[in-house]
Amino acid sequence: MVGIVGYGSYIPVYRIKVEDIASQWGMDPQAVKKGLLVNEKTVPAMDEDTITISVQATKYALQRAQIDPQEIGAVYIGSESHPYAVKPSGTVLIDAIGIGPDVHVADFEFACKAGTEAMFVAYSHVKAGNMKYALGIGADTSQGAPGDALEYTASAGGSAFIMGSEKVIAEFEYTYSFTSDTGDFWRREGMKYPKHGGRFTGEPAYFHHVISSGKGILEKSGLKASDFAYAIFHMPNGKFPQKAGKILGFGKEQLEPGWVVPWMGNTYSGSSPTGLSATLDIAKPGDRILLVSFGSGAGSDSFVFKVTDEITSVQDRAPKFREMLDGHKIYLNYGEYLKHYDKIHMNE
Amino acid sequence: MIVPKYTREIPQRFRLEAEKCTKCGYIAFPPRLICPECGQKSFQMIQLQPEGKILTYTIIHVAADAFSTQTPFAVAIIETKEGARMTAQVVDCTLEKIETGKDVKLMLRCIQREGKAGILQYGYKAILSR
Ligand SMILES: [Zn+2]
């Protein structure tokens, strides 16, 4: 049996309310909140980035897995906000955690689905017998351009998953990916902010890939929506995952535990992986969980997990996601938020 | 160029590696060649637990250029459970919450960015235990 042996999430303590961003740009705060089903989002501290978020999430995953980090043979971080354009995020992480130097390290990118890519490749290594353990992480300090629709949701956080074949807490039962060339969202080299296709990001991009990938894995596995205790769909806003779930036959109670976007925002590569982490926090032995990610450009990875008896012994070994989300928070005003994201043009 | 110095300090800044005198038990952080307590030269590497308490602290209002956007911020002397002492910024809280004697946890954060194009330097900072 190959699957997750340890998981952990981390989000910064800083938040900004969607209404404070809306007021800044002369938009109706209540209309924006209602349209997106998002109340507030996480904001990185000035000293936090994809690397520091990944390190903390990995520390929590190790607390749960209780393995020797030296036995981890591969480390993959998926993000669209790696702090360096050239120099891997993963090298800082392995030296901070004490993994390697006999380890394979790579950074992944694929808009919001880089995290599930990292998880898929980590899982595949263990399944192939290449190594005992492999680490897959999805983390981001994503940002939208000031005044852009993405600014209301782009947030910071991430989740780490250690894959192995002993003391598995959630077995990978099936995987399926659906990918096509779709120009819904992109950022050219050297540009600070991404561009997107407005309404084109909905039906031809998110829904086409998420629904096709979700249908694909249900067909491949012979399972139907009612066979699952929980499902997580990528969360660019509150509405999209609920609509996608409904189309595939999932009810609100199946989506609820992993639907973390109203208070977190969209952590891009960390979005659906963090929904999974929040779901694992409350899952019971025997539960089936469906995860469907989405990355613009565009593609969608789907995983079917089956939770094992081991889950109950690891859940309390590290902070649970909802405790972090509802715990200590510091609210920023719009000016402070700009400073945190280094968006203010300073004198040299 | 700060890269060679930064790279040399990775075991301490990333993993809190210290050395314990094999004769008198003195903990050297960062490591030293000669024990300041007993004068001998044999040490054993230990990894400090990432937790401790605030011995004393100060609030910086006027900072060096690299830190000027962060003012006002707190810098504390932290003593770990093993008795090692270090200087670290205390973050993720309002300044009035910081008090001598409070428990802290140490986390990896970006310590300094060398301008827009230089190396990013990571290391430990303290957050109040909750
Ligand atoms: Zn000594």
Tab-separated table of C-alpha atoms and ligand atoms in Angstrom, chain B residues 20-27 34-43, ligand 1:
chain	number	residue	atom	x	y	z
B	20	LYS	CA	28.361	20.833	23.778
B	21	CYS	CA	31.659	20.669	25.665
B	22	THR	CA	32.394	16.990	26.388
B	23	LYS	CA	34.106	17.916	29.669
B	24	CYS	CA	31.966	20.603	31.368
B	25	GLY	CA	28.750	20.543	29.309
B	26	TYR	CA	28.971	24.201	28.192
B	27	ILE	CA	26.836	24.812	25.094
B	34	ILE	CA	37.939	26.330	22.731
B	35	CYS	CA	35.470	26.031	25.615
B	36	PRO	CA	35.304	29.427	27.394
B	37	GLU	CA	34.436	27.664	30.671
B	38	CYS	CA	37.063	24.909	30.938
B	39	GLY	CA	39.479	25.602	28.099
B	40	GLN	CA	39.394	22.209	26.417
B	41	LYS	CA	38.748	21.611	22.702
B	42	SER	CA	36.453	18.592	22.438
B	43	PHE	CA	32.801	19.188	21.564
C	1	ZN	ZN	33.990	23.040	28.819
